[in-house]
mmCIF file with all atom_site columns, C-alpha atoms in Angstrom:
data_model
loop_
_atom_site.group_PDB
_atom_site.id
_atom_site.type_symbol
_atom_site.label_atom_id
_atom_site.label_alt_id
_atom_site.label_comp_id
_atom_site.label_asym_id
_atom_site.label_entity_id
_atom_site.label_seq_id
_atom_site.pdbx_PDB_ins_code
_atom_site.Cartn_x
_atom_site.Cartn_y
_atom_site.Cartn_z
_atom_site.occupancy
_atom_site.B_iso_or_equiv
_atom_site.pdbx_formal_charge
_atom_site.auth_seq_id
_atom_site.auth_comp_id
_atom_site.auth_asym_id
_atom_site.auth_atom_id
_atom_site.pdbx_PDB_model_num
ATOM 1   C CA . ASP A 1 1   ? -8.779  17.443  7.903   1.00 0.00 ? 1   ASP A CA 1
ATOM 2   C CA . ALA A 1 2   ? -6.765  14.481  6.690   1.00 0.00 ? 2   ALA A CA 1
ATOM 3   C CA . ASP A 1 3   ? -4.035  13.193  8.999   1.00 0.00 ? 3   ASP A CA 1
ATOM 4   C CA . VAL A 1 4   ? -1.727  12.521  6.037   1.00 0.00 ? 4   VAL A CA 1
ATOM 5   C CA . THR A 1 5   ? -1.845  15.260  3.428   1.00 0.00 ? 5   THR A CA 1
ATOM 6   C CA . GLN A 1 6   ? -0.293  15.119  -0.018  1.00 0.00 ? 6   GLN A CA 1
ATOM 7   C CA . THR A 1 7   ? 0.219   18.016  -2.373  1.00 0.00 ? 7   THR A CA 1
ATOM 8   C CA . PRO A 1 8   ? -0.399  18.399  -5.222  1.00 0.00 ? 8   PRO A CA 1
ATOM 9   C CA . ARG A 1 9   ? -3.253  15.940  -5.698  1.00 0.00 ? 9   ARG A CA 1
ATOM 10  C CA . ASN A 1 10  ? -2.943  16.091  -9.459  1.00 0.00 ? 10  ASN A CA 1
ATOM 11  C CA . ARG A 1 11  ? -0.126  17.304  -11.646 1.00 0.00 ? 11  ARG A CA 1
ATOM 12  C CA . ILE A 1 12  ? 0.570   17.233  -15.348 1.00 0.00 ? 12  ILE A CA 1
ATOM 13  C CA . THR A 1 13  ? 4.106   18.032  -16.399 1.00 0.00 ? 13  THR A CA 1
ATOM 14  C CA . LYS A 1 14  ? 6.496   17.611  -19.285 1.00 0.00 ? 14  LYS A CA 1
ATOM 15  C CA . THR A 1 15  ? 9.474   15.342  -19.740 1.00 0.00 ? 15  THR A CA 1
ATOM 16  C CA . GLY A 1 16  ? 12.613  16.773  -18.150 1.00 0.00 ? 16  GLY A CA 1
ATOM 17  C CA . LYS A 1 17  ? 10.875  18.961  -15.605 1.00 0.00 ? 17  LYS A CA 1
ATOM 18  C CA . ARG A 1 18  ? 11.678  18.780  -11.912 1.00 0.00 ? 18  ARG A CA 1
ATOM 19  C CA . ILE A 1 19  ? 8.739   17.795  -9.759  1.00 0.00 ? 19  ILE A CA 1
ATOM 20  C CA . MET A 1 20  ? 8.303   17.701  -6.017  1.00 0.00 ? 20  MET A CA 1
ATOM 21  C CA . LEU A 1 21  ? 5.508   15.872  -4.229  1.00 0.00 ? 21  LEU A CA 1
ATOM 22  C CA . GLU A 1 22  ? 5.024   16.830  -0.630  1.00 0.00 ? 22  GLU A CA 1
ATOM 23  C CA . CYS A 1 23  ? 3.642   14.911  2.288   1.00 0.00 ? 23  CYS A CA 1
ATOM 24  C CA . SER A 1 24  ? 2.832   16.147  5.759   1.00 0.00 ? 24  SER A CA 1
ATOM 25  C CA . GLN A 1 25  ? 1.295   14.300  8.684   1.00 0.00 ? 25  GLN A CA 1
ATOM 26  C CA . THR A 1 26  ? -0.289  15.256  11.970  1.00 0.00 ? 26  THR A CA 1
ATOM 27  C CA . LYS A 1 27  ? -0.263  11.741  13.418  1.00 0.00 ? 27  LYS A CA 1
ATOM 28  C CA . GLY A 1 28  ? 3.089   12.115  15.170  1.00 0.00 ? 28  GLY A CA 1
ATOM 29  C CA . HIS A 1 29  ? 4.439   8.972   13.505  1.00 0.00 ? 29  HIS A CA 1
ATOM 30  C CA . ASP A 1 30  ? 8.132   8.288   13.147  1.00 0.00 ? 30  ASP A CA 1
ATOM 31  C CA . ARG A 1 31  ? 7.989   6.305   9.940   1.00 0.00 ? 31  ARG A CA 1
ATOM 32  C CA . MET A 1 32  ? 7.106   7.683   6.536   1.00 0.00 ? 32  MET A CA 1
ATOM 33  C CA . TYR A 1 33  ? 7.020   6.042   3.119   1.00 0.00 ? 33  TYR A CA 1
ATOM 34  C CA . TRP A 1 34  ? 6.555   6.841   -0.538  1.00 0.00 ? 34  TRP A CA 1
ATOM 35  C CA . TYR A 1 35  ? 4.894   4.279   -2.808  1.00 0.00 ? 35  TYR A CA 1
ATOM 36  C CA . ARG A 1 36  ? 3.846   4.399   -6.425  1.00 0.00 ? 36  ARG A CA 1
ATOM 37  C CA . GLN A 1 37  ? 0.934   2.472   -7.864  1.00 0.00 ? 37  GLN A CA 1
ATOM 38  C CA . ASP A 1 38  ? 0.614   1.447   -11.485 1.00 0.00 ? 38  ASP A CA 1
ATOM 39  C CA . PRO A 1 39  ? -2.194  -0.570  -13.063 1.00 0.00 ? 39  PRO A CA 1
ATOM 40  C CA . GLY A 1 40  ? -1.256  -4.233  -13.017 1.00 0.00 ? 40  GLY A CA 1
ATOM 41  C CA . LEU A 1 41  ? 1.844   -3.657  -10.890 1.00 0.00 ? 41  LEU A CA 1
ATOM 42  C CA . GLY A 1 42  ? 0.413   -2.852  -7.511  1.00 0.00 ? 42  GLY A CA 1
ATOM 43  C CA . LEU A 1 43  ? 2.048   -0.667  -4.888  1.00 0.00 ? 43  LEU A CA 1
ATOM 44  C CA . ARG A 1 44  ? 5.824   -0.478  -4.964  1.00 0.00 ? 44  ARG A CA 1
ATOM 45  C CA . LEU A 1 45  ? 8.030   1.127   -2.348  1.00 0.00 ? 45  LEU A CA 1
ATOM 46  C CA . ILE A 1 46  ? 10.225  4.008   -3.535  1.00 0.00 ? 46  ILE A CA 1
ATOM 47  C CA . TYR A 1 47  ? 11.825  5.335   -0.347  1.00 0.00 ? 47  TYR A CA 1
ATOM 48  C CA . TYR A 1 48  ? 11.192  5.193   3.356   1.00 0.00 ? 48  TYR A CA 1
ATOM 49  C CA . SER A 1 49  ? 12.372  6.969   6.471   1.00 0.00 ? 49  SER A CA 1
ATOM 50  C CA . PHE A 1 50  ? 12.254  5.851   10.082  1.00 0.00 ? 50  PHE A CA 1
ATOM 51  C CA . ASP A 1 51  ? 13.150  9.253   11.499  1.00 0.00 ? 51  ASP A CA 1
ATOM 52  C CA . VAL A 1 52  ? 14.478  12.645  10.434  1.00 0.00 ? 52  VAL A CA 1
ATOM 53  C CA . LYS A 1 53  ? 18.069  11.453  9.895   1.00 0.00 ? 53  LYS A CA 1
ATOM 54  C CA . ASP A 1 54  ? 17.163  8.183   8.277   1.00 0.00 ? 54  ASP A CA 1
ATOM 55  C CA . ILE A 1 55  ? 16.599  7.636   4.536   1.00 0.00 ? 55  ILE A CA 1
ATOM 56  C CA . ASN A 1 56  ? 16.349  4.221   2.904   1.00 0.00 ? 56  ASN A CA 1
ATOM 57  C CA . LYS A 1 57  ? 15.923  3.130   -0.680  1.00 0.00 ? 57  LYS A CA 1
ATOM 58  C CA . GLY A 1 58  ? 12.998  0.957   -1.537  1.00 0.00 ? 58  GLY A CA 1
ATOM 59  C CA . GLU A 1 59  ? 12.399  -1.359  -4.432  1.00 0.00 ? 59  GLU A CA 1
ATOM 60  C CA . ILE A 1 60  ? 12.319  1.304   -7.164  1.00 0.00 ? 60  ILE A CA 1
ATOM 61  C CA . SER A 1 61  ? 14.347  4.334   -6.029  1.00 0.00 ? 61  SER A CA 1
ATOM 62  C CA . ASP A 1 62  ? 16.116  5.083   -9.333  1.00 0.00 ? 62  ASP A CA 1
ATOM 63  C CA . GLY A 1 63  ? 15.060  8.454   -10.724 1.00 0.00 ? 63  GLY A CA 1
ATOM 64  C CA . TYR A 1 64  ? 13.735  9.649   -7.364  1.00 0.00 ? 64  TYR A CA 1
ATOM 65  C CA . SER A 1 65  ? 15.105  11.386  -4.294  1.00 0.00 ? 65  SER A CA 1
ATOM 66  C CA . VAL A 1 66  ? 13.565  12.250  -0.949  1.00 0.00 ? 66  VAL A CA 1
ATOM 67  C CA . SER A 1 67  ? 14.002  14.676  1.891   1.00 0.00 ? 67  SER A CA 1
ATOM 68  C CA . ARG A 1 68  ? 12.812  14.252  5.460   1.00 0.00 ? 68  ARG A CA 1
ATOM 69  C CA . GLN A 1 69  ? 12.827  17.858  6.626   1.00 0.00 ? 69  GLN A CA 1
ATOM 70  C CA . ALA A 1 70  ? 11.067  17.222  9.891   1.00 0.00 ? 70  ALA A CA 1
ATOM 71  C CA . GLN A 1 71  ? 9.248   14.410  11.588  1.00 0.00 ? 71  GLN A CA 1
ATOM 72  C CA . ALA A 1 72  ? 6.023   15.556  9.989   1.00 0.00 ? 72  ALA A CA 1
ATOM 73  C CA . LYS A 1 73  ? 7.262   16.123  6.439   1.00 0.00 ? 73  LYS A CA 1
ATOM 74  C CA . PHE A 1 74  ? 8.604   13.822  3.761   1.00 0.00 ? 74  PHE A CA 1
ATOM 75  C CA . SER A 1 75  ? 8.972   15.049  0.194   1.00 0.00 ? 75  SER A CA 1
ATOM 76  C CA . LEU A 1 76  ? 9.602   13.095  -2.987  1.00 0.00 ? 76  LEU A CA 1
ATOM 77  C CA . SER A 1 77  ? 11.445  14.651  -5.923  1.00 0.00 ? 77  SER A CA 1
ATOM 78  C CA . LEU A 1 78  ? 11.733  13.684  -9.550  1.00 0.00 ? 78  LEU A CA 1
ATOM 79  C CA . GLU A 1 79  ? 14.796  15.588  -10.771 1.00 0.00 ? 79  GLU A CA 1
ATOM 80  C CA . SER A 1 80  ? 14.024  15.076  -14.438 1.00 0.00 ? 80  SER A CA 1
ATOM 81  C CA . ALA A 1 81  ? 10.615  13.543  -14.973 1.00 0.00 ? 81  ALA A CA 1
ATOM 82  C CA . ILE A 1 82  ? 10.094  10.924  -17.668 1.00 0.00 ? 82  ILE A CA 1
ATOM 83  C CA . PRO A 1 83  ? 6.844   9.460   -19.034 1.00 0.00 ? 83  PRO A CA 1
ATOM 84  C CA . ASN A 1 84  ? 7.232   6.094   -17.288 1.00 0.00 ? 84  ASN A CA 1
ATOM 85  C CA . GLN A 1 85  ? 7.041   7.942   -13.983 1.00 0.00 ? 85  GLN A CA 1
ATOM 86  C CA . THR A 1 86  ? 3.396   8.617   -14.729 1.00 0.00 ? 86  THR A CA 1
ATOM 87  C CA . ALA A 1 87  ? 1.642   6.958   -11.799 1.00 0.00 ? 87  ALA A CA 1
ATOM 88  C CA . LEU A 1 88  ? -0.387  7.420   -8.643  1.00 0.00 ? 88  LEU A CA 1
ATOM 89  C CA . TYR A 1 89  ? 1.932   8.227   -5.747  1.00 0.00 ? 89  TYR A CA 1
ATOM 90  C CA . PHE A 1 90  ? 1.034   7.543   -2.132  1.00 0.00 ? 90  PHE A CA 1
ATOM 91  C CA . CYS A 1 91  ? 2.665   8.790   1.014   1.00 0.00 ? 91  CYS A CA 1
ATOM 92  C CA . ALA A 1 92  ? 2.127   6.696   4.132   1.00 0.00 ? 92  ALA A CA 1
ATOM 93  C CA . THR A 1 93  ? 3.040   6.750   7.800   1.00 0.00 ? 93  THR A CA 1
ATOM 94  C CA . SER A 1 94  ? 3.261   4.159   10.528  1.00 0.00 ? 94  SER A CA 1
ATOM 95  C CA . PRO A 1 95  ? 3.295   4.660   14.250  1.00 0.00 ? 95  PRO A CA 1
ATOM 96  C CA . THR A 1 96  ? 6.135   2.664   15.731  1.00 0.00 ? 96  THR A CA 1
ATOM 97  C CA . ARG A 1 97  ? 9.661   1.549   15.045  1.00 0.00 ? 97  ARG A CA 1
ATOM 98  C CA . ASP A 1 98  ? 8.447   -2.030  15.148  1.00 0.00 ? 98  ASP A CA 1
ATOM 99  C CA . SER A 1 99  ? 5.709   -1.620  12.626  1.00 0.00 ? 99  SER A CA 1
ATOM 100 C CA . THR A 1 100 ? 2.891   -4.086  13.017  1.00 0.00 ? 100 THR A CA 1
ATOM 101 C CA . GLY A 1 101 ? 1.587   -3.385  9.592   1.00 0.00 ? 101 GLY A CA 1
ATOM 102 C CA . GLU A 1 102 ? -0.903  -0.585  9.727   1.00 0.00 ? 102 GLU A CA 1
ATOM 103 C CA . LEU A 1 103 ? 0.075   2.109   7.299   1.00 0.00 ? 103 LEU A CA 1
ATOM 104 C CA . PHE A 1 104 ? -1.903  5.312   7.116   1.00 0.00 ? 104 PHE A CA 1
ATOM 105 C CA . PHE A 1 105 ? -2.013  6.591   3.570   1.00 0.00 ? 105 PHE A CA 1
ATOM 106 C CA . GLY A 1 106 ? -2.550  9.995   2.107   1.00 0.00 ? 106 GLY A CA 1
ATOM 107 C CA . GLU A 1 107 ? -5.135  10.396  -0.617  1.00 0.00 ? 107 GLU A CA 1
ATOM 108 C CA . GLY A 1 108 ? -2.556  10.098  -3.366  1.00 0.00 ? 108 GLY A CA 1
ATOM 109 C CA . SER A 1 109 ? -0.937  12.368  -5.928  1.00 0.00 ? 109 SER A CA 1
ATOM 110 C CA . ARG A 1 110 ? -1.683  11.578  -9.538  1.00 0.00 ? 110 ARG A CA 1
ATOM 111 C CA . LEU A 1 111 ? 1.263   12.539  -11.729 1.00 0.00 ? 111 LEU A CA 1
ATOM 112 C CA . THR A 1 112 ? 1.208   12.579  -15.515 1.00 0.00 ? 112 THR A CA 1
ATOM 113 C CA . VAL A 1 113 ? 4.438   13.135  -17.419 1.00 0.00 ? 113 VAL A CA 1
ATOM 114 C CA . LEU A 1 114 ? 3.950   14.003  -21.076 1.00 0.00 ? 114 LEU A CA 1
ATOM 115 C CA . ARG B 2 1   ? 12.083  -9.204  -5.773  1.00 0.00 ? 1   ARG B CA 1
ATOM 116 C CA . LYS B 2 2   ? 10.079  -10.403 -2.822  1.00 0.00 ? 2   LYS B CA 1
ATOM 117 C CA . GLU B 2 3   ? 6.898   -11.851 -4.265  1.00 0.00 ? 3   GLU B CA 1
ATOM 118 C CA . VAL B 2 4   ? 3.362   -11.648 -3.015  1.00 0.00 ? 4   VAL B CA 1
ATOM 119 C CA . GLU B 2 5   ? 1.025   -13.216 -5.524  1.00 0.00 ? 5   GLU B CA 1
ATOM 120 C CA . GLN B 2 6   ? -2.715  -12.824 -5.865  1.00 0.00 ? 6   GLN B CA 1
ATOM 121 C CA . ASP B 2 7   ? -5.300  -13.700 -8.488  1.00 0.00 ? 7   ASP B CA 1
ATOM 122 C CA . PRO B 2 8   ? -6.228  -10.298 -9.955  1.00 0.00 ? 8   PRO B CA 1
ATOM 123 C CA . GLY B 2 9   ? -9.847  -11.307 -10.586 1.00 0.00 ? 9   GLY B CA 1
ATOM 124 C CA . PRO B 2 10  ? -12.310 -9.759  -10.952 1.00 0.00 ? 10  PRO B CA 1
ATOM 125 C CA . PHE B 2 11  ? -14.449 -11.979 -8.815  1.00 0.00 ? 11  PHE B CA 1
ATOM 126 C CA . ASN B 2 12  ? -18.072 -11.280 -9.734  1.00 0.00 ? 12  ASN B CA 1
ATOM 127 C CA . VAL B 2 13  ? -20.493 -12.469 -7.049  1.00 0.00 ? 13  VAL B CA 1
ATOM 128 C CA . PRO B 2 14  ? -24.130 -11.756 -6.157  1.00 0.00 ? 14  PRO B CA 1
ATOM 129 C CA . GLU B 2 15  ? -25.108 -10.161 -2.892  1.00 0.00 ? 15  GLU B CA 1
ATOM 130 C CA . GLY B 2 16  ? -25.174 -12.684 -0.091  1.00 0.00 ? 16  GLY B CA 1
ATOM 131 C CA . ALA B 2 17  ? -22.541 -14.934 -1.607  1.00 0.00 ? 17  ALA B CA 1
ATOM 132 C CA . THR B 2 18  ? -19.453 -16.212 0.151   1.00 0.00 ? 18  THR B CA 1
ATOM 133 C CA . VAL B 2 19  ? -16.166 -15.500 -1.601  1.00 0.00 ? 19  VAL B CA 1
ATOM 134 C CA . ALA B 2 20  ? -12.602 -16.452 -0.783  1.00 0.00 ? 20  ALA B CA 1
ATOM 135 C CA . PHE B 2 21  ? -9.300  -14.975 -1.878  1.00 0.00 ? 21  PHE B CA 1
ATOM 136 C CA . ASN B 2 22  ? -5.898  -16.566 -1.565  1.00 0.00 ? 22  ASN B CA 1
ATOM 137 C CA . CYS B 2 23  ? -2.441  -15.095 -1.583  1.00 0.00 ? 23  CYS B CA 1
ATOM 138 C CA . THR B 2 24  ? 0.989   -16.714 -1.646  1.00 0.00 ? 24  THR B CA 1
ATOM 139 C CA . TYR B 2 25  ? 4.271   -15.236 -0.516  1.00 0.00 ? 25  TYR B CA 1
ATOM 140 C CA . SER B 2 26  ? 7.804   -16.254 -1.360  1.00 0.00 ? 26  SER B CA 1
ATOM 141 C CA . ASN B 2 27  ? 9.819   -15.229 1.675   1.00 0.00 ? 27  ASN B CA 1
ATOM 142 C CA . SER B 2 28  ? 9.581   -17.831 4.415   1.00 0.00 ? 28  SER B CA 1
ATOM 143 C CA . ALA B 2 29  ? 11.089  -15.331 6.869   1.00 0.00 ? 29  ALA B CA 1
ATOM 144 C CA . SER B 2 30  ? 8.089   -13.012 6.548   1.00 0.00 ? 30  SER B CA 1
ATOM 145 C CA . GLN B 2 31  ? 6.957   -11.900 9.934   1.00 0.00 ? 31  GLN B CA 1
ATOM 146 C CA . SER B 2 32  ? 3.413   -10.661 9.746   1.00 0.00 ? 32  SER B CA 1
ATOM 147 C CA . PHE B 2 33  ? 0.549   -10.519 7.308   1.00 0.00 ? 33  PHE B CA 1
ATOM 148 C CA . PHE B 2 34  ? -2.403  -8.296  6.519   1.00 0.00 ? 34  PHE B CA 1
ATOM 149 C CA . TRP B 2 35  ? -5.306  -7.660  4.225   1.00 0.00 ? 35  TRP B CA 1
ATOM 150 C CA . TYR B 2 36  ? -5.897  -4.119  3.008   1.00 0.00 ? 36  TYR B CA 1
ATOM 151 C CA . ARG B 2 37  ? -8.868  -2.834  1.089   1.00 0.00 ? 37  ARG B CA 1
ATOM 152 C CA . GLN B 2 38  ? -8.637  -0.257  -1.679  1.00 0.00 ? 38  GLN B CA 1
ATOM 153 C CA . ASP B 2 39  ? -11.621 1.419   -3.276  1.00 0.00 ? 39  ASP B CA 1
ATOM 154 C CA . CYS B 2 40  ? -11.303 2.716   -6.816  1.00 0.00 ? 40  CYS B CA 1
ATOM 155 C CA . ARG B 2 41  ? -8.940  5.703   -6.995  1.00 0.00 ? 41  ARG B CA 1
ATOM 156 C CA . LYS B 2 42  ? -8.683  5.838   -3.211  1.00 0.00 ? 42  LYS B CA 1
ATOM 157 C CA . GLU B 2 43  ? -5.938  5.079   -0.753  1.00 0.00 ? 43  GLU B CA 1
ATOM 158 C CA . PRO B 2 44  ? -5.523  1.571   0.721   1.00 0.00 ? 44  PRO B CA 1
ATOM 159 C CA . LYS B 2 45  ? -6.811  1.004   4.225   1.00 0.00 ? 45  LYS B CA 1
ATOM 160 C CA . LEU B 2 46  ? -6.100  -1.813  6.659   1.00 0.00 ? 46  LEU B CA 1
ATOM 161 C CA . LEU B 2 47  ? -8.900  -4.370  6.698   1.00 0.00 ? 47  LEU B CA 1
ATOM 162 C CA . MET B 2 48  ? -7.456  -6.873  9.134   1.00 0.00 ? 48  MET B CA 1
ATOM 163 C CA . SER B 2 49  ? -4.312  -8.538  10.364  1.00 0.00 ? 49  SER B CA 1
ATOM 164 C CA . VAL B 2 50  ? -3.775  -12.247 9.779   1.00 0.00 ? 50  VAL B CA 1
ATOM 165 C CA . TYR B 2 51  ? -2.729  -14.472 12.649  1.00 0.00 ? 51  TYR B CA 1
ATOM 166 C CA . SER B 2 52  ? -1.497  -18.058 12.613  1.00 0.00 ? 52  SER B CA 1
ATOM 167 C CA . SER B 2 53  ? -4.483  -19.136 14.648  1.00 0.00 ? 53  SER B CA 1
ATOM 168 C CA . GLY B 2 54  ? -6.891  -17.493 12.223  1.00 0.00 ? 54  GLY B CA 1
ATOM 169 C CA . ASN B 2 55  ? -9.004  -14.502 13.074  1.00 0.00 ? 55  ASN B CA 1
ATOM 170 C CA . GLU B 2 56  ? -12.480 -13.252 12.394  1.00 0.00 ? 56  GLU B CA 1
ATOM 171 C CA . ASP B 2 57  ? -13.980 -9.791  12.238  1.00 0.00 ? 57  ASP B CA 1
ATOM 172 C CA . GLY B 2 58  ? -17.687 -9.913  11.556  1.00 0.00 ? 58  GLY B CA 1
ATOM 173 C CA . ARG B 2 59  ? -18.211 -11.307 8.068   1.00 0.00 ? 59  ARG B CA 1
ATOM 174 C CA . PHE B 2 60  ? -14.485 -11.468 7.383   1.00 0.00 ? 60  PHE B CA 1
ATOM 175 C CA . THR B 2 61  ? -12.188 -14.358 8.276   1.00 0.00 ? 61  THR B CA 1
ATOM 176 C CA . ALA B 2 62  ? -8.454  -14.401 7.646   1.00 0.00 ? 62  ALA B CA 1
ATOM 177 C CA . GLN B 2 63  ? -6.158  -17.388 7.887   1.00 0.00 ? 63  GLN B CA 1
ATOM 178 C CA . LEU B 2 64  ? -2.455  -18.010 7.562   1.00 0.00 ? 64  LEU B CA 1
ATOM 179 C CA . ASN B 2 65  ? -0.709  -21.217 6.570   1.00 0.00 ? 65  ASN B CA 1
ATOM 180 C CA . ARG B 2 66  ? 2.995   -20.716 7.197   1.00 0.00 ? 66  ARG B CA 1
ATOM 181 C CA . ALA B 2 67  ? 3.997   -24.178 5.998   1.00 0.00 ? 67  ALA B CA 1
ATOM 182 C CA . SER B 2 68  ? 2.455   -23.581 2.578   1.00 0.00 ? 68  SER B CA 1
ATOM 183 C CA . GLN B 2 69  ? 3.143   -19.825 2.631   1.00 0.00 ? 69  GLN B CA 1
ATOM 184 C CA . TYR B 2 70  ? -0.346  -18.702 1.831   1.00 0.00 ? 70  TYR B CA 1
ATOM 185 C CA . ILE B 2 71  ? -2.908  -16.378 3.332   1.00 0.00 ? 71  ILE B CA 1
ATOM 186 C CA . SER B 2 72  ? -6.636  -16.400 2.788   1.00 0.00 ? 72  SER B CA 1
ATOM 187 C CA . LEU B 2 73  ? -9.546  -14.020 3.217   1.00 0.00 ? 73  LEU B CA 1
ATOM 188 C CA . LEU B 2 74  ? -13.133 -15.240 3.389   1.00 0.00 ? 74  LEU B CA 1
ATOM 189 C CA . ILE B 2 75  ? -16.046 -12.848 3.056   1.00 0.00 ? 75  ILE B CA 1
ATOM 190 C CA . ARG B 2 76  ? -19.461 -14.172 4.009   1.00 0.00 ? 76  ARG B CA 1
ATOM 191 C CA . ASP B 2 77  ? -22.821 -12.645 3.081   1.00 0.00 ? 77  ASP B CA 1
ATOM 192 C CA . SER B 2 78  ? -21.279 -10.251 0.556   1.00 0.00 ? 78  SER B CA 1
ATOM 193 C CA . LYS B 2 79  ? -22.624 -6.709  0.439   1.00 0.00 ? 79  LYS B CA 1
ATOM 194 C CA . LEU B 2 80  ? -22.583 -4.262  -2.448  1.00 0.00 ? 80  LEU B CA 1
ATOM 195 C CA . SER B 2 81  ? -20.260 -2.131  -0.340  1.00 0.00 ? 81  SER B CA 1
ATOM 196 C CA . ASP B 2 82  ? -17.688 -4.933  -0.293  1.00 0.00 ? 82  ASP B CA 1
ATOM 197 C CA . SER B 2 83  ? -16.878 -4.163  -3.940  1.00 0.00 ? 83  SER B CA 1
ATOM 198 C CA . ALA B 2 84  ? -13.228 -3.113  -3.881  1.00 0.00 ? 84  ALA B CA 1
ATOM 199 C CA . THR B 2 85  ? -9.736  -4.403  -4.481  1.00 0.00 ? 85  THR B CA 1
ATOM 200 C CA . TYR B 2 86  ? -8.280  -6.520  -1.681  1.00 0.00 ? 86  TYR B CA 1
ATOM 201 C CA . LEU B 2 87  ? -4.535  -6.314  -1.190  1.00 0.00 ? 87  LEU B CA 1
ATOM 202 C CA . CYS B 2 88  ? -2.513  -9.035  0.473   1.00 0.00 ? 88  CYS B CA 1
ATOM 203 C CA . VAL B 2 89  ? 0.371   -7.502  2.424   1.00 0.00 ? 89  VAL B CA 1
ATOM 204 C CA . VAL B 2 90  ? 3.448   -9.087  3.957   1.00 0.00 ? 90  VAL B CA 1
ATOM 205 C CA . ASN B 2 91  ? 5.749   -7.479  6.516   1.00 0.00 ? 91  ASN B CA 1
ATOM 206 C CA . GLU B 2 92  ? 9.376   -8.337  5.884   1.00 0.00 ? 92  GLU B CA 1
ATOM 207 C CA . TYR B 2 93  ? 12.047  -6.697  8.003   1.00 0.00 ? 93  TYR B CA 1
ATOM 208 C CA . SER B 2 94  ? 10.017  -3.618  8.804   1.00 0.00 ? 94  SER B CA 1
ATOM 209 C CA . THR B 2 95  ? 8.724   -2.771  5.342   1.00 0.00 ? 95  THR B CA 1
ATOM 210 C CA . LEU B 2 96  ? 5.517   -3.931  3.736   1.00 0.00 ? 96  LEU B CA 1
ATOM 211 C CA . THR B 2 97  ? 5.302   -5.697  0.402   1.00 0.00 ? 97  THR B CA 1
ATOM 212 C CA . PHE B 2 98  ? 1.939   -5.453  -1.316  1.00 0.00 ? 98  PHE B CA 1
ATOM 213 C CA . GLY B 2 99  ? 0.358   -7.928  -3.661  1.00 0.00 ? 99  GLY B CA 1
ATOM 214 C CA . LYS B 2 100 ? -1.193  -6.526  -6.816  1.00 0.00 ? 100 LYS B CA 1
ATOM 215 C CA . GLY B 2 101 ? -4.666  -7.018  -5.429  1.00 0.00 ? 101 GLY B CA 1
ATOM 216 C CA . THR B 2 102 ? -7.803  -9.004  -6.156  1.00 0.00 ? 102 THR B CA 1
ATOM 217 C CA . MET B 2 103 ? -10.829 -7.127  -7.438  1.00 0.00 ? 103 MET B CA 1
ATOM 218 C CA . LEU B 2 104 ? -14.234 -8.032  -6.041  1.00 0.00 ? 104 LEU B CA 1
ATOM 219 C CA . LEU B 2 105 ? -17.472 -6.927  -7.687  1.00 0.00 ? 105 LEU B CA 1
ATOM 220 C CA . VAL B 2 106 ? -20.671 -7.631  -5.775  1.00 0.00 ? 106 VAL B CA 1
ATOM 221 C CA . SER B 2 107 ? -23.835 -7.257  -7.812  1.00 0.00 ? 107 SER B CA 1
ATOM 222 C CA . PRO B 2 108 ? -27.490 -6.909  -6.724  1.00 0.00 ? 108 PRO B CA 1
#
């Protein structure tokens, strides 16, 4: 079983719908992240959390919100999806407060907004 | 935006070739540096860290030049299985900034 699990793996939805992407981890890591990846634009940070009470905006947080319900869970919400949010979304974790750079990624959630 | 720049490629090389990728970063306060590998439609995975003194892991050598703000990755004796996208990654104040990646295609 994967240490970082994302659900759903694929989702097609319509403009204006609310979407939630969920991430759970069994690695016991404090830090969790949401990235999106678009062709030609690379990975961009949406939100990150260093513990349950900590939420931080990343580079491209507009149109997204997150919830860190427990150490092991970090969910990403799109309140009203729009087509330019079509992308591959990755959840990631890292083990320590002073991250040395190894992120452990989930397998990704491919979202298509029509 | 913090910038990490890479040549997108693709670099097309035959098996056995040596290939080098470079990456430049804009923030002189960046603290640590990495190369990640990403296979098509898969998640990125850490390939190696990059140290000021240079470091080697088998066929892979990474180097950092802080004065010029660039990072390099050298792959010797390329294998078919090395075909992937290589992401340059910079750690700035506890978050990672990814380059857009360089695609490598190794052919028989």
